[in-house]
Short mmCIF file of C-alpha atoms in Angstrom, two decimals:
data_model
loop_
_atom_site.label_atom_id
_atom_site.label_comp_id
_atom_site.label_asym_id
_atom_site.label_seq_id
_atom_site.Cartn_x
_atom_site.Cartn_y
_atom_site.Cartn_z
CA MET Y 28 234.20 321.12 165.55
CA GLN Y 29 234.67 317.55 166.72
CA GLU Y 30 231.43 316.57 164.91
CA LEU Y 31 232.52 318.22 161.65
CA LEU Y 32 235.85 316.40 161.66
CA ALA Y 33 234.42 313.01 162.62
CA GLY Y 34 233.87 312.08 158.98
CA PRO Y 35 237.28 313.05 157.53
CA LEU Y 36 239.09 311.64 160.57
CA SER Y 37 237.37 308.28 160.05
CA LEU Y 38 238.62 307.96 156.45
CA THR Y 39 240.72 304.84 155.93
CA PRO Y 40 242.90 303.77 152.98
CA GLY Y 41 240.13 301.22 152.25
CA HIS Y 42 237.61 304.00 151.73
CA ALA Y 43 240.04 305.78 149.41
CA VAL Y 44 240.54 302.62 147.34
CA MET Y 45 236.78 302.17 147.10
CA PHE Y 46 236.37 305.76 145.90
CA ILE Y 47 238.86 304.93 143.13
CA VAL Y 48 236.95 301.72 142.27
CA ALA Y 49 233.67 303.67 142.23
CA GLY Y 50 235.28 306.36 140.07
CA LEU Y 51 236.49 303.69 137.67
CA LEU Y 52 232.98 302.26 137.31
CA ILE Y 53 231.52 305.73 136.71
CA TRP Y 54 234.29 306.48 134.18
CA LEU Y 55 233.62 303.21 132.34
CA ALA Y 56 229.91 304.08 132.26
CA ILE Y 57 230.29 307.66 131.02
CA ALA Y 58 233.49 307.70 128.97
CA LYS Y 59 233.34 304.18 127.53
CA GLU Y 60 229.56 303.68 127.68
CA TYR Y 61 230.07 300.18 129.15
CA GLU Y 62 226.66 299.13 130.60
CA PRO Y 63 226.09 302.74 131.75
CA THR Y 64 222.58 302.08 133.05
CA LEU Y 65 224.02 299.73 135.68
CA LEU Y 66 227.64 300.75 136.22
CA LEU Y 67 226.77 304.40 136.85
CA PRO Y 68 224.29 303.72 139.70
CA ILE Y 69 226.58 300.98 141.08
CA GLY Y 70 229.55 303.38 141.13
CA PHE Y 71 227.59 306.12 142.86
CA GLY Y 72 226.09 303.67 145.34
CA ALA Y 73 229.64 302.54 146.19
CA ILE Y 74 230.61 306.17 146.93
CA LEU Y 75 227.60 306.63 149.22
CA ALA Y 76 228.39 303.41 151.09
CA ASN Y 77 232.05 304.24 151.66
CA ILE Y 78 231.68 307.72 153.07
CA PRO Y 79 232.71 307.30 156.71
CA LEU Y 80 229.73 307.34 159.09
CA SER Y 81 227.47 307.46 156.01
CA ALA Y 82 223.80 307.88 156.89
CA ALA Y 83 222.89 306.27 153.55
CA ILE Y 84 223.62 302.80 155.00
CA ASP Y 85 223.33 301.32 158.50
CA HIS Y 86 225.06 303.67 160.94
CA VAL Y 87 225.34 304.21 164.67
CA VAL Y 88 223.65 307.17 166.36
CA GLY Y 89 223.95 307.50 170.10
CA GLY Y 90 225.05 303.90 170.46
CA GLN Y 91 222.10 302.57 168.47
CA THR Y 92 222.21 301.22 164.92
CA VAL Y 93 219.95 303.15 162.57
CA GLU Y 94 218.98 301.66 159.23
CA GLY Y 95 219.98 303.82 156.27
CA PRO Y 96 217.80 304.09 153.14
CA LEU Y 97 220.18 302.04 150.98
CA SER Y 98 220.38 299.25 153.59
CA LEU Y 99 216.59 299.28 153.66
CA LEU Y 100 216.57 298.85 149.87
CA VAL Y 101 219.01 295.93 150.20
CA ASP Y 102 216.67 294.24 152.69
CA MET Y 103 213.53 294.92 150.69
CA GLY Y 104 214.73 294.51 147.12
CA ILE Y 105 217.80 292.27 147.10
CA GLU Y 106 217.46 289.95 150.09
CA THR Y 107 213.89 289.23 148.99
CA GLU Y 108 215.17 288.74 145.37
CA LEU Y 109 212.47 291.19 144.27
CA PHE Y 110 214.60 293.58 142.18
CA PRO Y 111 216.25 290.95 139.95
CA LEU Y 112 212.89 289.27 139.40
CA LEU Y 113 211.20 292.55 138.45
CA ILE Y 114 214.03 293.17 135.99
CA PHE Y 115 213.14 289.83 134.41
CA ILE Y 116 209.61 291.06 133.65
CA ALA Y 117 211.15 294.05 131.89
CA VAL Y 118 213.66 291.89 129.99
CA GLY Y 119 210.89 289.50 128.91
CA ALA Y 120 208.83 292.42 127.63
CA MET Y 121 211.80 293.66 125.59
CA ILE Y 122 212.75 290.33 123.98
CA ASP Y 123 211.33 289.29 120.65
CA PHE Y 124 211.60 285.50 120.43
CA THR Y 125 210.60 285.45 116.73
CA PRO Y 126 214.13 284.76 115.36
CA LEU Y 127 214.33 281.80 117.73
CA LEU Y 128 210.84 280.53 116.88
CA GLN Y 129 211.82 280.68 113.20
CA ARG Y 130 214.95 278.59 113.80
CA PRO Y 131 214.53 276.64 117.06
CA VAL Y 132 217.77 274.72 116.46
CA LEU Y 133 219.51 277.87 117.71
CA LEU Y 134 218.31 276.96 121.21
CA LEU Y 135 221.06 274.35 121.37
CA PHE Y 136 223.70 277.09 121.25
CA GLY Y 137 221.97 278.66 124.23
CA ALA Y 138 222.74 275.42 126.05
CA ALA Y 139 226.34 274.94 124.87
CA ALA Y 140 227.36 278.49 125.75
CA GLN Y 141 226.53 277.93 129.43
CA PHE Y 142 229.67 275.73 129.61
CA GLY Y 143 231.65 278.51 131.30
CA ILE Y 144 229.32 278.42 134.33
CA PHE Y 145 230.30 274.86 135.12
CA VAL Y 146 234.00 275.15 134.28
CA THR Y 147 234.18 278.12 136.65
CA LEU Y 148 232.21 276.25 139.30
CA CYS Y 149 234.89 273.52 139.25
CA ILE Y 150 237.77 276.03 139.27
CA ALA Y 151 236.23 277.91 142.21
CA ALA Y 152 235.85 274.64 144.10
CA LEU Y 153 239.54 273.90 143.44
CA ALA Y 154 240.42 277.41 144.67
CA GLY Y 155 238.94 276.55 148.05
CA PHE Y 156 235.49 278.14 147.87
CA SER Y 157 232.55 276.21 149.32
CA LEU Y 158 230.13 274.54 146.90
CA LYS Y 159 227.51 277.29 147.29
CA GLU Y 160 230.12 280.03 146.87
CA SER Y 161 231.54 278.22 143.82
CA ALA Y 162 228.07 277.96 142.27
CA SER Y 163 227.49 281.68 142.85
CA ILE Y 164 230.83 282.52 141.21
CA GLY Y 165 230.18 280.12 138.33
CA ILE Y 166 226.83 281.74 137.57
CA ILE Y 167 228.72 284.88 136.44
CA GLY Y 168 229.04 282.79 133.26
CA ALA Y 169 225.28 283.08 132.77
CA ALA Y 170 226.21 286.54 131.41
CA ASP Y 171 223.00 287.72 132.96
CA GLY Y 172 223.13 290.20 135.84
CA PRO Y 173 219.75 289.45 137.45
CA THR Y 174 220.37 285.67 137.42
CA SER Y 175 223.81 286.21 139.01
CA ILE Y 176 222.33 288.42 141.74
CA TYR Y 177 219.44 286.00 142.31
CA VAL Y 178 221.67 282.94 142.75
CA ALA Y 179 224.31 284.81 144.78
CA THR Y 180 221.62 286.13 147.13
CA LYS Y 181 220.39 282.58 147.75
CA PHE Y 182 223.79 280.93 148.10
CA ALA Y 183 226.48 283.47 149.01
CA PRO Y 184 225.13 286.95 149.86
CA HIS Y 185 228.55 287.96 151.24
CA LEU Y 186 229.98 287.60 147.68
CA ARG Y 187 227.09 289.34 145.93
CA ALA Y 188 228.84 292.68 145.37
CA PRO Y 189 231.94 291.39 143.52
CA ILE Y 190 229.82 288.85 141.62
CA SER Y 191 227.42 291.58 140.43
CA VAL Y 192 230.26 293.89 139.41
CA ALA Y 193 232.00 291.05 137.54
CA ALA Y 194 228.79 290.00 135.76
CA TYR Y 195 227.87 293.48 134.55
CA SER Y 196 231.46 294.49 133.73
CA TYR Y 197 232.18 291.44 131.61
CA MET Y 198 228.81 291.75 129.84
CA ALA Y 199 229.92 295.22 128.86
CA LEU Y 200 233.29 293.84 127.77
CA VAL Y 201 231.84 291.15 125.46
CA PRO Y 202 233.12 293.04 122.35
CA ILE Y 203 236.63 292.77 123.81
CA ILE Y 204 236.44 289.26 125.33
CA GLN Y 205 234.75 287.26 122.56
CA PRO Y 206 236.65 288.14 119.33
CA PRO Y 207 240.10 286.81 120.39
CA VAL Y 208 238.58 283.56 121.69
CA ILE Y 209 236.62 283.11 118.45
CA ARG Y 210 239.66 283.89 116.27
CA LEU Y 211 241.69 281.37 118.24
CA LEU Y 212 239.14 278.59 117.70
CA THR Y 213 238.08 279.24 114.09
CA SER Y 214 239.76 279.69 110.74
CA ARG Y 215 238.99 282.71 108.53
CA ARG Y 216 237.24 280.30 106.16
CA GLU Y 217 234.94 279.10 108.94
CA ARG Y 218 234.18 282.66 109.99
CA ALA Y 219 233.23 283.44 106.39
CA ILE Y 220 230.58 280.69 106.18
CA ARG Y 221 227.38 282.29 104.92
CA MET Y 222 224.03 281.37 106.41
CA ASP Y 223 220.78 281.42 104.50
CA VAL Y 224 218.68 284.48 105.27
CA HIS Y 225 215.66 283.11 103.40
CA ASP Y 226 214.94 280.13 105.64
CA GLN Y 227 212.77 282.14 107.99
CA ARG Y 228 209.51 280.30 108.42
CA PRO Y 229 206.46 282.37 109.34
CA VAL Y 230 205.40 282.26 112.98
CA SER Y 231 201.75 282.53 113.96
CA ARG Y 232 200.51 284.89 116.66
CA ALA Y 233 199.09 281.92 118.59
CA THR Y 234 202.59 280.35 118.68
CA LYS Y 235 204.09 283.55 120.04
CA ILE Y 236 201.43 283.70 122.77
CA LEU Y 237 201.50 280.02 123.73
CA PHE Y 238 205.31 279.75 123.74
CA PRO Y 239 205.93 281.71 126.99
CA ILE Y 240 203.02 279.99 128.75
CA LEU Y 241 203.93 276.42 127.78
CA LEU Y 242 207.66 276.97 128.33
CA THR Y 243 206.94 278.24 131.85
CA LEU Y 244 204.76 275.22 132.61
CA LEU Y 245 207.26 272.76 131.18
CA ALA Y 246 210.34 274.24 132.88
CA SER Y 247 208.64 274.89 136.22
CA LEU Y 248 207.10 271.43 136.46
CA LEU Y 249 210.49 269.81 135.89
CA VAL Y 250 212.59 272.26 137.96
CA PRO Y 251 210.30 274.07 140.43
CA SER Y 252 213.23 276.10 141.75
CA ALA Y 253 213.38 277.80 138.34
CA THR Y 254 209.74 278.92 138.50
CA ALA Y 255 210.37 282.49 139.64
CA LEU Y 256 213.23 283.08 137.20
CA ILE Y 257 211.58 281.62 134.11
CA GLY Y 258 208.06 282.68 135.13
CA PHE Y 259 208.84 286.38 135.50
CA LEU Y 260 210.81 286.42 132.24
CA MET Y 261 208.02 284.72 130.32
CA PHE Y 262 205.31 286.82 131.97
CA GLY Y 263 207.03 289.91 130.58
CA ASN Y 264 207.14 288.28 127.16
CA LEU Y 265 203.46 287.34 127.33
CA LEU Y 266 202.61 291.00 128.03
CA ARG Y 267 204.48 291.87 124.84
CA GLU Y 268 202.97 289.17 122.64
CA ALA Y 269 199.37 289.22 123.92
CA GLY Y 270 198.70 292.31 121.84
CA VAL Y 271 195.90 293.50 124.13
CA VAL Y 272 197.94 295.00 126.98
CA ASP Y 273 200.28 297.30 125.09
CA ARG Y 274 200.14 299.81 127.92
CA LEU Y 275 201.42 297.18 130.39
CA ALA Y 276 204.04 295.90 127.94
CA LYS Y 277 205.37 299.42 127.37
CA GLY Y 278 205.24 300.07 131.11
CA ALA Y 279 207.37 296.97 131.71
CA GLN Y 280 209.81 297.92 128.92
CA ASN Y 281 210.21 301.51 130.06
CA GLU Y 282 208.98 302.63 133.48
CA LEU Y 283 209.49 299.31 135.29
CA ALA Y 284 212.86 298.66 133.62
CA ASN Y 285 214.15 302.16 134.32
CA LEU Y 286 212.93 302.38 137.89
CA VAL Y 287 214.14 298.95 138.99
CA THR Y 288 217.46 299.41 137.17
CA ILE Y 289 218.12 302.60 139.13
CA LEU Y 290 217.20 300.96 142.44
CA LEU Y 291 219.03 297.71 141.68
CA GLY Y 292 222.20 299.51 140.61
CA ILE Y 293 222.49 301.92 143.52
CA THR Y 294 221.54 299.18 145.99
CA ILE Y 295 224.17 296.76 144.67
CA GLY Y 296 226.68 299.62 144.80
CA SER Y 297 225.80 300.24 148.43
CA THR Y 298 226.88 296.70 149.32
CA MET Y 299 230.39 297.46 148.01
CA THR Y 300 231.76 298.62 151.34
CA ALA Y 301 235.54 298.52 151.78
CA GLU Y 302 235.22 295.76 154.40
CA ALA Y 303 233.12 293.58 152.10
CA PHE Y 304 234.86 294.33 148.79
CA LEU Y 305 238.57 294.72 149.51
CA ARG Y 306 239.40 291.07 150.04
CA PRO Y 307 241.64 288.69 148.11
CA SER Y 308 238.50 286.75 147.15
CA THR Y 309 237.26 289.74 145.13
CA LEU Y 310 240.26 289.57 142.79
CA LEU Y 311 239.78 285.80 142.47
CA ILE Y 312 236.09 286.28 141.65
CA LEU Y 313 236.87 288.94 139.03
CA GLY Y 314 239.46 286.62 137.46
CA MET Y 315 237.13 283.62 137.47
CA GLY Y 316 234.33 285.73 135.95
CA LEU Y 317 236.57 286.35 132.97
CA VAL Y 318 237.31 282.62 132.75
CA ALA Y 319 233.56 281.96 132.72
CA PHE Y 320 232.97 284.26 129.75
CA VAL Y 321 235.93 282.79 127.84
CA PHE Y 322 234.67 279.21 128.33
CA ASP Y 323 231.09 280.21 127.48
CA THR Y 324 232.35 281.53 124.15
CA ALA Y 325 234.57 278.51 123.56
CA GLY Y 326 231.75 276.09 124.48
CA GLY Y 327 229.37 277.68 121.96
CA VAL Y 328 231.92 277.82 119.14
CA LEU Y 329 233.19 274.28 119.65
CA PHE Y 330 229.63 272.92 119.82
CA ALA Y 331 228.83 274.61 116.51
CA LYS Y 332 231.95 273.04 114.96
CA LEU Y 333 230.83 269.66 116.31
CA LEU Y 334 227.38 270.12 114.77
CA ASN Y 335 228.99 271.00 111.45
CA LEU Y 336 230.54 267.53 111.27
CA GLY Y 337 227.06 266.13 110.64
CA LEU Y 338 225.37 268.99 108.79
CA ARG Y 339 225.05 269.39 105.04
CA HIS Y 340 224.38 273.13 105.31
CA LYS Y 341 227.11 274.28 107.68
CA VAL Y 342 226.45 276.84 110.37
CA ASN Y 343 228.92 279.62 110.94
CA PRO Y 344 230.62 278.45 114.17
CA MET Y 345 230.69 282.01 115.47
CA ILE Y 346 226.91 281.74 115.95
CA GLY Y 347 227.67 279.36 118.83
CA ALA Y 348 229.31 282.21 120.72
CA CYS Y 349 225.99 284.10 120.67
CA GLY Y 350 224.52 281.46 122.94
CA ILE Y 351 225.58 283.56 125.90
CA SER Y 352 222.90 285.75 127.33
CA ALA Y 353 224.61 289.13 126.76
CA PHE Y 354 221.85 290.43 124.51
CA PRO Y 355 222.13 292.05 121.97
CA MET Y 356 225.83 292.83 122.36
CA SER Y 357 227.04 289.36 121.45
CA ALA Y 358 224.87 289.19 118.31
CA ARG Y 359 226.25 292.51 117.09
CA VAL Y 360 229.84 291.41 117.74
CA ILE Y 361 229.39 288.18 115.77
CA HIS Y 362 227.63 289.92 112.88
CA LYS Y 363 230.54 292.37 112.66
CA LEU Y 364 233.14 289.59 112.79
CA GLY Y 365 231.26 287.77 110.04
CA GLN Y 366 231.35 290.85 107.82
CA GLU Y 367 235.06 291.25 108.46
CA ALA Y 368 235.59 287.73 107.11
CA ASP Y 369 233.10 288.16 104.24
CA PRO Y 370 231.50 291.55 103.60
CA GLN Y 371 228.48 289.82 101.96
CA SER Y 372 227.75 287.68 105.00
CA ILE Y 373 224.59 288.53 106.96
CA LEU Y 374 224.57 286.71 110.29
CA LEU Y 375 222.54 289.14 112.39
CA MET Y 376 219.18 287.32 112.54
CA HIS Y 377 220.81 283.95 113.25
CA ALA Y 378 222.98 285.60 115.87
CA VAL Y 379 219.99 287.29 117.52
CA GLY Y 380 218.12 283.95 117.58
CA ALA Y 381 221.03 282.24 119.34
CA ASN Y 382 221.34 285.22 121.66
CA VAL Y 383 217.72 285.05 122.87
CA GLY Y 384 218.19 281.28 123.14
CA GLY Y 385 221.07 282.14 125.47
CA GLN Y 386 218.71 284.24 127.57
CA ILE Y 387 216.50 281.18 128.10
CA GLY Y 388 219.58 278.99 128.61
CA SER Y 389 221.01 281.23 131.32
CA VAL Y 390 217.74 281.25 133.27
CA ILE Y 391 217.46 277.46 133.00
CA ALA Y 392 221.10 277.15 134.10
CA GLY Y 393 220.33 279.34 137.12
CA GLY Y 394 217.33 277.16 138.00
CA LEU Y 395 219.34 273.96 137.60
CA ILE Y 396 222.14 275.29 139.80
CA LEU Y 397 219.56 276.15 142.47
CA ALA Y 398 218.13 272.64 142.21
CA LEU Y 399 221.43 270.72 142.10
CA VAL Y 400 223.49 272.54 144.74
CA ARG Y 401 222.54 271.50 148.26
CA MET X 7 247.65 269.07 147.46
CA LEU X 8 243.92 269.50 148.02
CA SER X 9 242.44 269.09 151.48
CA PRO X 10 239.84 266.31 151.82
CA ASP X 11 237.10 268.96 152.09
CA ALA X 12 238.23 270.76 148.93
CA LEU X 13 238.50 267.43 147.10
CA ASP X 14 234.97 266.55 148.18
CA THR X 15 233.68 269.96 147.01
CA PHE X 16 235.47 269.54 143.68
CA GLN X 17 233.93 266.09 143.18
CA GLN X 18 230.48 267.52 143.89
CA ALA X 19 231.22 270.36 141.45
CA LEU X 20 232.13 267.81 138.77
CA ARG X 21 228.89 265.92 139.41
CA ILE X 22 226.90 269.16 139.13
CA THR X 23 228.75 270.01 135.91
CA GLY X 24 227.74 266.72 134.33
CA LEU X 25 224.13 266.90 135.49
CA GLY X 26 223.86 270.62 134.77
CA MET X 27 225.09 270.48 131.17
CA LEU X 28 222.98 267.39 130.52
CA GLY X 29 219.98 269.11 132.08
CA ILE X 30 220.36 272.26 129.99
CA PHE X 31 220.60 270.28 126.75
CA VAL X 32 217.56 268.17 127.73
CA PHE X 33 215.57 271.34 128.46
CA MET X 34 216.60 273.00 125.23
CA ALA X 35 215.73 269.86 123.27
CA LEU X 36 212.31 269.87 124.95
CA PHE X 37 211.78 273.53 124.06
CA TYR X 38 212.93 272.76 120.51
CA GLY X 39 210.27 270.05 120.33
CA LEU X 40 207.69 272.40 121.81
CA ILE X 41 208.39 275.07 119.16
CA GLU X 42 208.29 272.48 116.33
CA LEU X 43 204.97 271.17 117.64
CA LEU X 44 203.47 274.65 117.96
CA SER X 45 204.62 275.69 114.49
CA ARG X 46 203.09 272.55 112.92
CA VAL X 47 199.79 272.78 114.78
CA LEU X 48 199.39 276.56 114.69
CA LYS X 49 200.28 277.56 111.16
CA PRO X 50 199.89 281.26 110.39
CA SER X 51 196.79 282.07 108.36
CA PRO X 52 197.53 282.93 104.72
CA PRO X 53 197.42 286.64 103.88
CA THR X 54 194.04 287.83 102.67
CA PRO X 55 194.05 288.87 99.00
CA HIS X 56 193.60 292.57 98.37
CA SER X 57 191.50 293.84 95.58
#
């Protein structure tokens, strides 16, 4: 009888709160369809980790610590940075860089919309976090879950759980976060600016194949700490564009993506123990994650407005907001906002180009943070 | 009032902000140049006429 009651008797208010948090994540995934592929496994992993005396994570049997299967996955897949990197192969295989290759100027928005990372880094430093913790919190602004997990694992593994939850939650909330910021910074007339849909130059197959190879060489030679991040992303893209390994490309897009997403999600969820998650710093991190997304959006929009001062053919400043890496959510949001301002406006391909530029920008930002923070 | 440690961290964060944003723009400008170069050198072959 004593053994049967050991679990319920060990329940603490912290566990109960974590069950509510986990339930909220699962509800957001199922009822609201916010990043369900990640939030659902994360929520369930959090339940497994917060069951008192859970055998799913490290637990004590007969005075000895026994490693649980989820703790083993943390050691093998997260501490080694393997899971986020494998996700990058899948992401690379899914991304079509053609809209960016047709209009490479859109890359600049992928740079400007990383502004939130650095604003948040400074705010976190002011809030009393160490430089490495601040960098890990700032990287939420990369709007890229794997990059956030990768940097947090290197710099502040004890903050990885709230950082991951913030990154994935705010990516899902892009349709709610971006429109008010954009409306605040642009007039209706600016949002109605039409962009030419006929300026798409043709892109050769050789260009599509050489782009991921040369970009990897260029970025990795200059910032070696970015090699794994950019290399895995571009390897996935090379599989897609090579045209001779369709089986591998489809495997990366489907089997690899699905399998690693399941493992990554439930493993991250398992690190959300009450002791690790229910701290004042978690609320601060969630708040600063929102700040990062707001300043990313503002950085992109304001940069586009700055460019317009010197351009004859104006760009719609909303395109700047697509420079964040939340692909393809941000592009869809901006296209919809453009049609609200002018039903004839077609911004989708420009928005997608800036959005994939943001994917490259976020990986480069992650690499630079790794190189600059000592 | 910030402690000397926090002030030092903030100053380092500001330095990283400057270098980081500059670095990202330099990289993107390099990639821009790379794409322009590739598209000029490797033009797509014209479509073959069909009978």
